[in-house]
Tab-separated table of C-alpha atoms in Angstrom:
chain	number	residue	atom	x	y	z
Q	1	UNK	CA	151.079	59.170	-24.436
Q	2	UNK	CA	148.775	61.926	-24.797
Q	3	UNK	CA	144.409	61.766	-24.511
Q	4	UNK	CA	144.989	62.456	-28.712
Q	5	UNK	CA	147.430	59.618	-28.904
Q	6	UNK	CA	145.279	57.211	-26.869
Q	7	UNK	CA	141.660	58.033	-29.093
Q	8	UNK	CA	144.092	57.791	-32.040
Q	9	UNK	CA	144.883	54.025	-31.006
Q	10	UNK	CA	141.318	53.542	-30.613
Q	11	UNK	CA	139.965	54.861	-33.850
Q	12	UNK	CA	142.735	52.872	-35.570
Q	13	UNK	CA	141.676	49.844	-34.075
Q	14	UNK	CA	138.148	51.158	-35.323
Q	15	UNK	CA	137.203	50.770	-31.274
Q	16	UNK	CA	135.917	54.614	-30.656
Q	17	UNK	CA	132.398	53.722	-31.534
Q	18	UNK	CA	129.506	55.923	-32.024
Q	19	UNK	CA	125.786	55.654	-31.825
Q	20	UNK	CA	122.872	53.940	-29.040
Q	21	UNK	CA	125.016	51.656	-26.378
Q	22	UNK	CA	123.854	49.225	-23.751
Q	23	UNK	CA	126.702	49.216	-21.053
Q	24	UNK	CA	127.331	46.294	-19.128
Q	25	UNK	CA	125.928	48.449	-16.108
Q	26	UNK	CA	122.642	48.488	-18.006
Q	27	UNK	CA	123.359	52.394	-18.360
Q	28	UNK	CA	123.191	53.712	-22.149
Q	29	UNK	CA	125.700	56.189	-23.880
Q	30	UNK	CA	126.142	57.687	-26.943
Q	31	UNK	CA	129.986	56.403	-27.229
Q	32	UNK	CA	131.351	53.064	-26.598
Q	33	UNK	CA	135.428	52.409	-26.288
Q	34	UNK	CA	135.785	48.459	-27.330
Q	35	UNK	CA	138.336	47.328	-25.106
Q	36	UNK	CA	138.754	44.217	-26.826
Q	37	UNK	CA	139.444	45.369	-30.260
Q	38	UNK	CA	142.300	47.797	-29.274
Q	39	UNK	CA	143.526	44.941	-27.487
Q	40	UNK	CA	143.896	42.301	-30.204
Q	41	UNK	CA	146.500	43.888	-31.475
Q	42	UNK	CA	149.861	42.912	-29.186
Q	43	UNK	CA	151.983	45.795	-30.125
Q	44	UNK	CA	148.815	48.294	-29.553
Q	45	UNK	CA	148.508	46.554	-26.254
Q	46	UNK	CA	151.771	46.832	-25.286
Q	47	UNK	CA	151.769	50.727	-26.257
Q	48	UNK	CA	148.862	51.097	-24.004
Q	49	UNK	CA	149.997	48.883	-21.118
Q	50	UNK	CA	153.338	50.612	-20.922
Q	51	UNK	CA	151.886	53.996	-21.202
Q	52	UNK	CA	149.608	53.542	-18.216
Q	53	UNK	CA	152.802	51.784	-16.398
Q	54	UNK	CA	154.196	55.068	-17.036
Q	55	UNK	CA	152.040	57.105	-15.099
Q	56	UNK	CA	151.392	54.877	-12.200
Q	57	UNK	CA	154.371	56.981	-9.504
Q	58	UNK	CA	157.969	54.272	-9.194
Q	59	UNK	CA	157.631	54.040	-5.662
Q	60	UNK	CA	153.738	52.412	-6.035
Q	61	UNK	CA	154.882	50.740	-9.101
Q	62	UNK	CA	157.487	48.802	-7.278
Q	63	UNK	CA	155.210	47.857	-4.321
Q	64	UNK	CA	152.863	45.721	-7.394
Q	65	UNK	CA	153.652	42.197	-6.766
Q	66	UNK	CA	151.106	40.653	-9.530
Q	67	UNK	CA	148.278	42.092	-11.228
Q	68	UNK	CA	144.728	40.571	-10.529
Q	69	UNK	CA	141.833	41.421	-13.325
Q	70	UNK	CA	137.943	40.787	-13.582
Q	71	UNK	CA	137.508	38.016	-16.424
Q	72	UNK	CA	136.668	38.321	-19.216
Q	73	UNK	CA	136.967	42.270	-20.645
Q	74	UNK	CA	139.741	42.904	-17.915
Q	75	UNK	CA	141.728	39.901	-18.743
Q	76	UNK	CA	144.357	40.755	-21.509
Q	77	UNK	CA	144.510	44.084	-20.509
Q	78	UNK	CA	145.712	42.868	-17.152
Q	79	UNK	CA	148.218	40.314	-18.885
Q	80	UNK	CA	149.900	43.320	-20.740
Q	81	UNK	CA	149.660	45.086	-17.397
Q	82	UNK	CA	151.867	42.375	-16.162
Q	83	UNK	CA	154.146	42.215	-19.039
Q	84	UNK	CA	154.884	45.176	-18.728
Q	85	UNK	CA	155.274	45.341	-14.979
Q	86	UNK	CA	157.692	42.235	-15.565
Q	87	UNK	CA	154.985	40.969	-12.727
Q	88	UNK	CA	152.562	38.132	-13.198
Q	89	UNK	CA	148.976	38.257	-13.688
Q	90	UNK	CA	145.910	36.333	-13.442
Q	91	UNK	CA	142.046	36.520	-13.605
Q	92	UNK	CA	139.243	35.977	-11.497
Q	93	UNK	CA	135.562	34.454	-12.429
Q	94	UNK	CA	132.166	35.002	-11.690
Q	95	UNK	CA	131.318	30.789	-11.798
Q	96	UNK	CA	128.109	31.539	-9.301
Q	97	UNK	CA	127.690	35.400	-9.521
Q	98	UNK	CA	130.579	36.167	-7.455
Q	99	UNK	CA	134.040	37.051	-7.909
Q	100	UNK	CA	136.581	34.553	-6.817
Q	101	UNK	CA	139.907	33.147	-8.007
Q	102	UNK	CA	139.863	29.652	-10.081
Q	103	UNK	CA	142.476	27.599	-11.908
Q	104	UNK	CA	144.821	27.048	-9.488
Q	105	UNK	CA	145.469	30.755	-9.382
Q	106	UNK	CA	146.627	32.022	-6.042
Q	107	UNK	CA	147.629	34.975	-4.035
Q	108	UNK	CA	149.928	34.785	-1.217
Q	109	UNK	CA	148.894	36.193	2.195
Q	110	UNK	CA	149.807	40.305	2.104
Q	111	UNK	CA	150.945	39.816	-1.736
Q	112	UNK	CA	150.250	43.059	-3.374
Q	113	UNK	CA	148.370	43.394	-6.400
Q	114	UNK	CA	147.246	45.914	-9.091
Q	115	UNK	CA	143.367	45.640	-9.694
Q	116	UNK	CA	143.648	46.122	-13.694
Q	117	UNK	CA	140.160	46.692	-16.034
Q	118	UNK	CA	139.437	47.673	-19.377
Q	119	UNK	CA	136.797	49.969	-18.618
Q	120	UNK	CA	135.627	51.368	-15.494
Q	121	UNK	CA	131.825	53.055	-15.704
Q	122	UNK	CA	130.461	52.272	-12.244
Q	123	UNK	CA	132.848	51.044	-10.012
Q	124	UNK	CA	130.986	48.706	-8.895
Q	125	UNK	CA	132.530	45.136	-10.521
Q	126	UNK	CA	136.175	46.663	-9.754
Q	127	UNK	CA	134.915	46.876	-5.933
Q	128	UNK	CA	134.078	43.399	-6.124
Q	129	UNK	CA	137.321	42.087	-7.742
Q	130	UNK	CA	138.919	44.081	-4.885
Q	131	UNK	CA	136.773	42.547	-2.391
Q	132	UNK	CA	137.516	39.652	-3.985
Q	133	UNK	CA	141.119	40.194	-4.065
Q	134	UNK	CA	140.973	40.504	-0.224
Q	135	UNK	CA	139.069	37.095	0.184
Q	136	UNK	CA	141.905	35.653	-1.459
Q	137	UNK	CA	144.722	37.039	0.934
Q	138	UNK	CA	145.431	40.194	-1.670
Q	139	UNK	CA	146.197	43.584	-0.633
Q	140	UNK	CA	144.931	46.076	-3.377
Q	141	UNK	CA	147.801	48.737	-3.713
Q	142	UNK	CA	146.456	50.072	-6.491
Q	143	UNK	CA	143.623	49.896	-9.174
Q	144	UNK	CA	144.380	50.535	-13.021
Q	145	UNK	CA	141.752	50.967	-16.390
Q	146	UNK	CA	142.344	51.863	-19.853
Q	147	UNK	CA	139.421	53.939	-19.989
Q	148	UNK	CA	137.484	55.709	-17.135
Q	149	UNK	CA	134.355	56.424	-18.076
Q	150	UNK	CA	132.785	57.040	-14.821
Q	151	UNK	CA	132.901	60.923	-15.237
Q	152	UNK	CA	135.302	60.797	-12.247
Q	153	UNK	CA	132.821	59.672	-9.852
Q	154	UNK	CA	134.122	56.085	-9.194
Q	155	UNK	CA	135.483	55.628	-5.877
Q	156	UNK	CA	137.480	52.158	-5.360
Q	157	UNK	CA	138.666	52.756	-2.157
Q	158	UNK	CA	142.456	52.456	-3.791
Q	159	UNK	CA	144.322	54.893	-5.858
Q	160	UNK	CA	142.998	54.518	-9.246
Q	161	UNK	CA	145.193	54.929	-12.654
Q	162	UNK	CA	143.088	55.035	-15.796
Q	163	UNK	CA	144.864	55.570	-18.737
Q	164	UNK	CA	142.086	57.706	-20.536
Q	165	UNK	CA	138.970	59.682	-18.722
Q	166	UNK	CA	135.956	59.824	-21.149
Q	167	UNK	CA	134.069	61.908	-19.777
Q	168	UNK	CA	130.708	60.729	-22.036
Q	169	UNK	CA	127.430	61.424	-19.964
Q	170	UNK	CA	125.630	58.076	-19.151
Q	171	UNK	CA	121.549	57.761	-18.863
Q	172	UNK	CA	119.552	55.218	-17.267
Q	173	UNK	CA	117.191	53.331	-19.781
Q	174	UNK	CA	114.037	55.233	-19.054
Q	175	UNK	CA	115.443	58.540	-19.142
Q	176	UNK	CA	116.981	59.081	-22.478
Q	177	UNK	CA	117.636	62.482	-24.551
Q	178	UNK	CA	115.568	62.166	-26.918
Q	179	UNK	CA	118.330	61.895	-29.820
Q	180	UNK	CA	119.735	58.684	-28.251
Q	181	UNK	CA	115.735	57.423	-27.794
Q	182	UNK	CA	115.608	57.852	-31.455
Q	183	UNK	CA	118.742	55.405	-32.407
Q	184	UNK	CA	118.099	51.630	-31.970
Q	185	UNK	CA	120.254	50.761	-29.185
Q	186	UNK	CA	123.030	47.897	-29.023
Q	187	UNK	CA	125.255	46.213	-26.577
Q	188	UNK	CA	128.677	45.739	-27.906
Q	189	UNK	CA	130.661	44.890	-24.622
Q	190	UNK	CA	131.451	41.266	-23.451
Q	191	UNK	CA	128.158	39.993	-22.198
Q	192	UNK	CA	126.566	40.813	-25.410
Q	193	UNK	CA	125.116	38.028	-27.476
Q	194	UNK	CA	126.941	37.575	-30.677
């Protein structure tokens, strides 16, 4: 699946949106990918899922034991990463702030696990899920997004397998262009209010 092929599932999911965005890292953009509503589609999913799969190399592929995602955005798109792994998958919470596994979810000491998100932009909550990950008895092999959008400057300390690089140029709130200061901004990710 090509960059053109990926954007095309986005638009036609109506998920390539344009305008003033509030990220969850409190940085603003002028583009926003909605995870969610590419995902709520199963077959698009799957497309995705098994075209990220696809570029992940066989040998690290079949070290992935189960795949381990940040709730909530990160959640389906790890469940189709483990669908199509033919691995399982579960989530972690944030209950008091912090990362940590709930639901009788467990990991086995030394099991290895894919880190999957929707959308990296910092780094920052995927190094906690990994950190996380390790609390639990994980090993992070690997670490997997549908869209980086971190302008390649995320480090998670594991090789990392985005499906898409958007390479969209992010601005803290008090230092705006002054085109994006002039469009009322919204924040269409998970933690927005509905």
């Amino acid at each position: 699946m090509t960059e053109d092929d990926v954007l095309a599932e986005f638009r036609a999911a109506e998920a390539l949106l344009e305008g003033h965005f509030i990220l969850s890292s409190g940085l603003r953009s002028s583009r926003y990918l909605q995870c969610a509503r590419v995902l709520m589609d199963p077959a698009r999913g799957a497309r995705l899922s098994e075209a990220l799969v696809a570029s992940i190399p066989a040998e690290l592929r079949a070290q992935i034991d189960i795949v381990v995602s940040p709730a909530m955005g990160g959640v389906i798109a790890g469940h189709e990463m483990g669908r199509a792994l033919g691995v399982e998958a579960v989530f972690l919470e944030r209950p008091d702030g912090v990362f940590e596994l709930r639901r009788g979810f467990r990991l086995a000491p030394g099991q290895r696990v894919l880190m999957m998100e929707d959308v990296v932009t910092t780094g920052l909550s995927s190094r906690e899920a990994i950190a996380a990950i390790g609390r639990a008895g994980g090993v992070t092999v690997a670490a997997a997004a549908l869209v980086d959008r971190s302008n390649g400057t995320a480090d998670l300390g594991v090789p990392f397998f985005p499906l898409i690089r958007l390479d969209v140029p992010t601005y803290p709130a008090d230092a705006l262009p002054r085109e994006l200061a002039a469009i009322p901004a919204i924040k269409p990710g998970s933690r927005a209010a509905a």
